[in-house]
Amino acid sequence: MKLQKITLISFGYFDHDFLQNIAKKIHDEFFITAQVKEAYFDLSDFYDPARRQYDANQLLHYIEKNYSADDAKTIGLFNVDLFIPIFTYIFGQAFLNGRTGIASAYRLSNERYGIDADAELMQERFAKEIIHELGHTFGLKHCHVSDCIMRSGTYVEDIDQKNSGFCQTCNDNLLI
């Protein structure tokens, strides 16, 4: 079955125009329609009080089970602090060559680091993170090219150093 769409599901408050601009950037990168939806569920089951963060593995599986569709790549959008056991925090996660991913804007704003707000930079960072996670769903692993969007990112500065698109090798290997 040919993939028909990418679905971004907002689980929390994001400005409508903010998400529409990200959907356009995703369409420009993949040439697939990106639709935006909103949904709600109680995140408390995913909260780890010892870490004061949300378990990304559990959230990813929940989104896969309850919101994914066979004809779409689905990315759950959050604004909470995500972790997996081996990392202090993460920006997002996805199933390699699967249909589901998640991304969080929580650690992407300048204010979190004591710097003046920059809404445009925040939107660019979130779009890059979402495109990166979609890359995983389309079969791409982390890349070693320094400015490729598929390069692993541990810090927000890593995201800033990436381009908003794929290097030639990753682009050639996209399973679309």
mmCIF file of C-alpha atoms in Angstrom:
data_model
loop_
_atom_site.group_PDB
_atom_site.id
_atom_site.type_symbol
_atom_site.label_atom_id
_atom_site.label_comp_id
_atom_site.label_asym_id
_atom_site.label_seq_id
_atom_site.Cartn_x
_atom_site.Cartn_y
_atom_site.Cartn_z
ATOM 1 C CA MET A 1 0.000 0.000 0.000
ATOM 2 C CA LYS A 2 1.377 3.410 -0.978
ATOM 3 C CA LEU A 3 1.669 5.825 1.913
ATOM 4 C CA GLN A 4 -0.962 8.532 1.570
ATOM 5 C CA LYS A 5 -0.262 10.914 4.460
ATOM 6 C CA ILE A 6 1.635 11.922 7.523
ATOM 7 C CA THR A 7 -0.435 12.648 10.615
ATOM 8 C CA LEU A 8 0.775 14.964 13.348
ATOM 9 C CA ILE A 9 -1.296 14.569 16.499
ATOM 10 C CA SER A 10 -0.972 17.337 19.059
ATOM 11 C CA PHE A 11 -1.281 16.136 22.658
ATOM 12 C CA GLY A 12 -1.157 19.472 24.402
ATOM 13 C CA TYR A 13 -1.377 23.083 23.431
ATOM 14 C CA PHE A 14 0.452 24.196 20.310
ATOM 15 C CA ASP A 15 -0.573 27.260 18.335
ATOM 16 C CA HIS A 16 -2.517 26.365 15.184
ATOM 17 C CA ASP A 17 -0.251 28.398 12.868
ATOM 18 C CA PHE A 18 2.848 26.928 14.540
ATOM 19 C CA LEU A 19 1.699 23.391 13.682
ATOM 20 C CA GLN A 20 0.507 24.332 10.187
ATOM 21 C CA ASN A 21 3.939 25.798 9.414
ATOM 22 C CA ILE A 22 5.584 22.582 10.601
ATOM 23 C CA ALA A 23 3.168 20.525 8.481
ATOM 24 C CA LYS A 24 4.205 22.586 5.456
ATOM 25 C CA LYS A 25 7.907 21.979 6.181
ATOM 26 C CA ILE A 26 7.213 18.255 6.422
ATOM 27 C CA HIS A 27 5.317 18.302 3.124
ATOM 28 C CA ASP A 28 8.200 20.188 1.501
ATOM 29 C CA GLU A 29 10.671 17.542 2.705
ATOM 30 C CA PHE A 30 8.706 14.351 1.983
ATOM 31 C CA PHE A 31 6.217 15.498 -0.700
ATOM 32 C CA ILE A 32 3.471 13.813 1.309
ATOM 33 C CA THR A 33 0.484 15.612 2.795
ATOM 34 C CA ALA A 34 0.935 16.261 6.509
ATOM 35 C CA GLN A 35 -2.320 16.700 8.390
ATOM 36 C CA VAL A 36 -2.624 18.075 11.922
ATOM 37 C CA LYS A 37 -5.035 16.688 14.505
ATOM 38 C CA GLU A 38 -5.580 17.207 18.210
ATOM 39 C CA ALA A 39 -6.188 14.530 20.808
ATOM 40 C CA TYR A 40 -6.108 14.234 24.562
ATOM 41 C CA PHE A 41 -5.400 11.551 27.129
ATOM 42 C CA ASP A 42 -4.182 11.477 30.710
ATOM 43 C CA LEU A 43 -0.378 11.542 30.683
ATOM 44 C CA SER A 44 -0.076 10.733 34.387
ATOM 45 C CA ASP A 45 0.319 6.995 33.698
ATOM 46 C CA PHE A 46 3.511 7.791 31.785
ATOM 47 C CA TYR A 47 5.040 10.043 34.444
ATOM 48 C CA ASP A 48 7.999 8.748 36.457
ATOM 49 C CA PRO A 49 8.049 10.692 39.740
ATOM 50 C CA ALA A 50 11.612 9.600 40.558
ATOM 51 C CA ARG A 51 12.863 11.216 37.334
ATOM 52 C CA ARG A 52 10.160 13.904 37.094
ATOM 53 C CA GLN A 53 9.875 13.023 33.411
ATOM 54 C CA TYR A 54 7.672 11.053 31.041
ATOM 55 C CA ASP A 55 8.605 7.596 29.772
ATOM 56 C CA ALA A 56 9.084 7.918 26.007
ATOM 57 C CA ASN A 57 9.063 4.154 25.423
ATOM 58 C CA GLN A 58 5.632 3.780 27.005
ATOM 59 C CA LEU A 59 4.273 6.867 25.214
ATOM 60 C CA LEU A 60 5.542 5.637 21.851
ATOM 61 C CA HIS A 61 3.860 2.267 22.318
ATOM 62 C CA TYR A 62 0.630 3.932 23.451
ATOM 63 C CA ILE A 63 0.533 6.176 20.374
ATOM 64 C CA GLU A 64 1.280 3.169 18.153
ATOM 65 C CA LYS A 65 -1.534 1.144 19.680
ATOM 66 C CA ASN A 66 -4.191 3.857 19.902
ATOM 67 C CA TYR A 67 -3.546 6.417 17.153
ATOM 68 C CA SER A 68 -1.542 4.926 14.281
ATOM 69 C CA ALA A 69 -3.028 3.922 10.959
ATOM 70 C CA ASP A 70 -1.673 1.642 8.245
ATOM 71 C CA ASP A 71 -1.904 4.317 5.545
ATOM 72 C CA ALA A 72 -0.048 7.020 7.500
ATOM 73 C CA LYS A 73 3.081 7.797 9.446
ATOM 74 C CA THR A 74 1.909 9.154 12.789
ATOM 75 C CA ILE A 75 3.900 11.461 15.052
ATOM 76 C CA GLY A 76 2.588 12.312 18.513
ATOM 77 C CA LEU A 77 3.541 15.862 19.510
ATOM 78 C CA PHE A 78 4.101 16.649 23.166
ATOM 79 C CA ASN A 79 5.433 19.417 25.361
ATOM 80 C CA VAL A 80 6.674 17.298 28.266
ATOM 81 C CA ASP A 81 10.147 16.199 29.333
ATOM 82 C CA LEU A 82 10.812 12.765 27.780
ATOM 83 C CA PHE A 83 13.308 10.128 28.841
ATOM 84 C CA ILE A 84 14.398 6.612 28.055
ATOM 85 C CA PRO A 85 16.296 4.681 30.725
ATOM 86 C CA ILE A 86 19.733 5.045 29.108
ATOM 87 C CA PHE A 87 19.501 8.839 28.516
ATOM 88 C CA THR A 88 18.872 11.792 30.797
ATOM 89 C CA TYR A 89 16.387 13.151 28.261
ATOM 90 C CA ILE A 90 15.437 12.829 24.619
ATOM 91 C CA PHE A 91 13.753 15.080 22.061
ATOM 92 C CA GLY A 92 11.883 12.278 20.306
ATOM 93 C CA GLN A 93 11.762 8.635 19.366
ATOM 94 C CA ALA A 94 10.342 6.480 16.579
ATOM 95 C CA PHE A 95 10.021 2.901 15.427
ATOM 96 C CA LEU A 96 12.649 2.209 12.763
ATOM 97 C CA ASN A 97 10.832 1.499 9.496
ATOM 98 C CA GLY A 98 7.579 1.624 11.461
ATOM 99 C CA ARG A 99 4.581 3.871 11.350
ATOM 100 C CA THR A 100 4.877 5.792 14.620
ATOM 101 C CA GLY A 101 7.057 8.314 16.372
ATOM 102 C CA ILE A 102 6.871 10.973 19.064
ATOM 103 C CA ALA A 103 8.543 14.349 19.498
ATOM 104 C CA SER A 104 8.563 16.842 22.339
ATOM 105 C CA ALA A 105 9.103 20.587 22.247
ATOM 106 C CA TYR A 106 9.860 20.688 25.980
ATOM 107 C CA ARG A 107 13.639 21.135 25.739
ATOM 108 C CA LEU A 108 13.660 23.086 22.471
ATOM 109 C CA SER A 109 12.849 26.614 23.662
ATOM 110 C CA ASN A 110 15.567 29.164 24.379
ATOM 111 C CA GLU A 111 13.905 30.091 27.668
ATOM 112 C CA ARG A 112 14.738 26.657 29.060
ATOM 113 C CA TYR A 113 18.422 27.645 28.770
ATOM 114 C CA GLY A 114 18.128 31.187 30.094
ATOM 115 C CA ILE A 115 18.164 32.799 26.641
ATOM 116 C CA ASP A 116 15.615 35.208 25.170
ATOM 117 C CA ALA A 117 12.645 33.599 23.449
ATOM 118 C CA ASP A 118 12.846 33.024 19.713
ATOM 119 C CA ALA A 119 9.589 31.590 18.353
ATOM 120 C CA GLU A 120 10.986 31.097 14.852
ATOM 121 C CA LEU A 121 13.998 29.133 16.131
ATOM 122 C CA MET A 122 11.737 27.044 18.360
ATOM 123 C CA GLN A 123 9.538 26.175 15.377
ATOM 124 C CA GLU A 124 12.591 25.318 13.258
ATOM 125 C CA ARG A 125 13.978 23.037 15.988
ATOM 126 C CA PHE A 126 10.673 21.223 16.425
ATOM 127 C CA ALA A 127 10.254 20.758 12.668
ATOM 128 C CA LYS A 128 13.778 19.320 12.443
ATOM 129 C CA GLU A 129 13.081 16.924 15.291
ATOM 130 C CA ILE A 130 9.824 15.753 13.733
ATOM 131 C CA ILE A 131 11.476 15.284 10.317
ATOM 132 C CA HIS A 132 14.289 13.356 12.036
ATOM 133 C CA GLU A 133 11.792 11.003 13.710
ATOM 134 C CA LEU A 134 9.887 10.590 10.447
ATOM 135 C CA GLY A 135 13.220 9.674 8.836
ATOM 136 C CA HIS A 136 13.440 6.760 11.269
ATOM 137 C CA THR A 137 9.927 5.636 10.347
ATOM 138 C CA PHE A 138 11.036 5.684 6.696
ATOM 139 C CA GLY A 139 13.910 3.321 7.492
ATOM 140 C CA LEU A 140 16.793 5.717 8.155
ATOM 141 C CA LYS A 141 19.287 5.179 10.967
ATOM 142 C CA HIS A 142 21.473 7.885 12.462
ATOM 143 C CA CYS A 143 23.874 9.454 9.985
ATOM 144 C CA HIS A 144 27.463 10.602 10.505
ATOM 145 C CA VAL A 145 27.270 13.552 8.099
ATOM 146 C CA SER A 146 27.612 16.569 10.383
ATOM 147 C CA ASP A 147 24.746 18.650 9.000
ATOM 148 C CA CYS A 148 22.348 15.856 8.006
ATOM 149 C CA ILE A 149 19.026 15.945 9.807
ATOM 150 C CA MET A 150 19.508 12.253 10.639
ATOM 151 C CA ARG A 151 22.623 12.913 12.719
ATOM 152 C CA SER A 152 22.004 11.984 16.332
ATOM 153 C CA GLY A 153 21.264 14.944 18.587
ATOM 154 C CA THR A 154 22.008 14.968 22.287
ATOM 155 C CA TYR A 155 21.806 18.707 22.876
ATOM 156 C CA VAL A 156 19.659 21.471 21.410
ATOM 157 C CA GLU A 157 22.830 22.885 19.829
ATOM 158 C CA ASP A 158 23.115 19.653 17.826
ATOM 159 C CA ILE A 159 19.696 20.350 16.323
ATOM 160 C CA ASP A 160 20.730 23.923 15.503
ATOM 161 C CA GLN A 161 23.781 22.668 13.576
ATOM 162 C CA LYS A 162 21.762 20.346 11.355
ATOM 163 C CA ASN A 163 20.198 21.296 8.051
ATOM 164 C CA SER A 164 16.454 20.872 7.803
ATOM 165 C CA GLY A 165 16.867 18.115 5.230
ATOM 166 C CA PHE A 166 18.606 14.866 4.472
ATOM 167 C CA CYS A 167 22.108 14.421 3.102
ATOM 168 C CA GLN A 168 22.270 12.800 -0.344
ATOM 169 C CA THR A 169 22.885 9.308 1.051
ATOM 170 C CA CYS A 170 19.966 9.474 3.476
ATOM 171 C CA ASN A 171 17.723 10.968 0.794
ATOM 172 C CA ASP A 172 18.640 8.081 -1.538
ATOM 173 C CA ASN A 173 17.829 5.550 1.216
ATOM 174 C CA LEU A 174 14.420 6.898 2.236
ATOM 175 C CA LEU A 175 11.860 4.095 2.001
ATOM 176 C CA ILE A 176 8.978 6.133 0.608
#
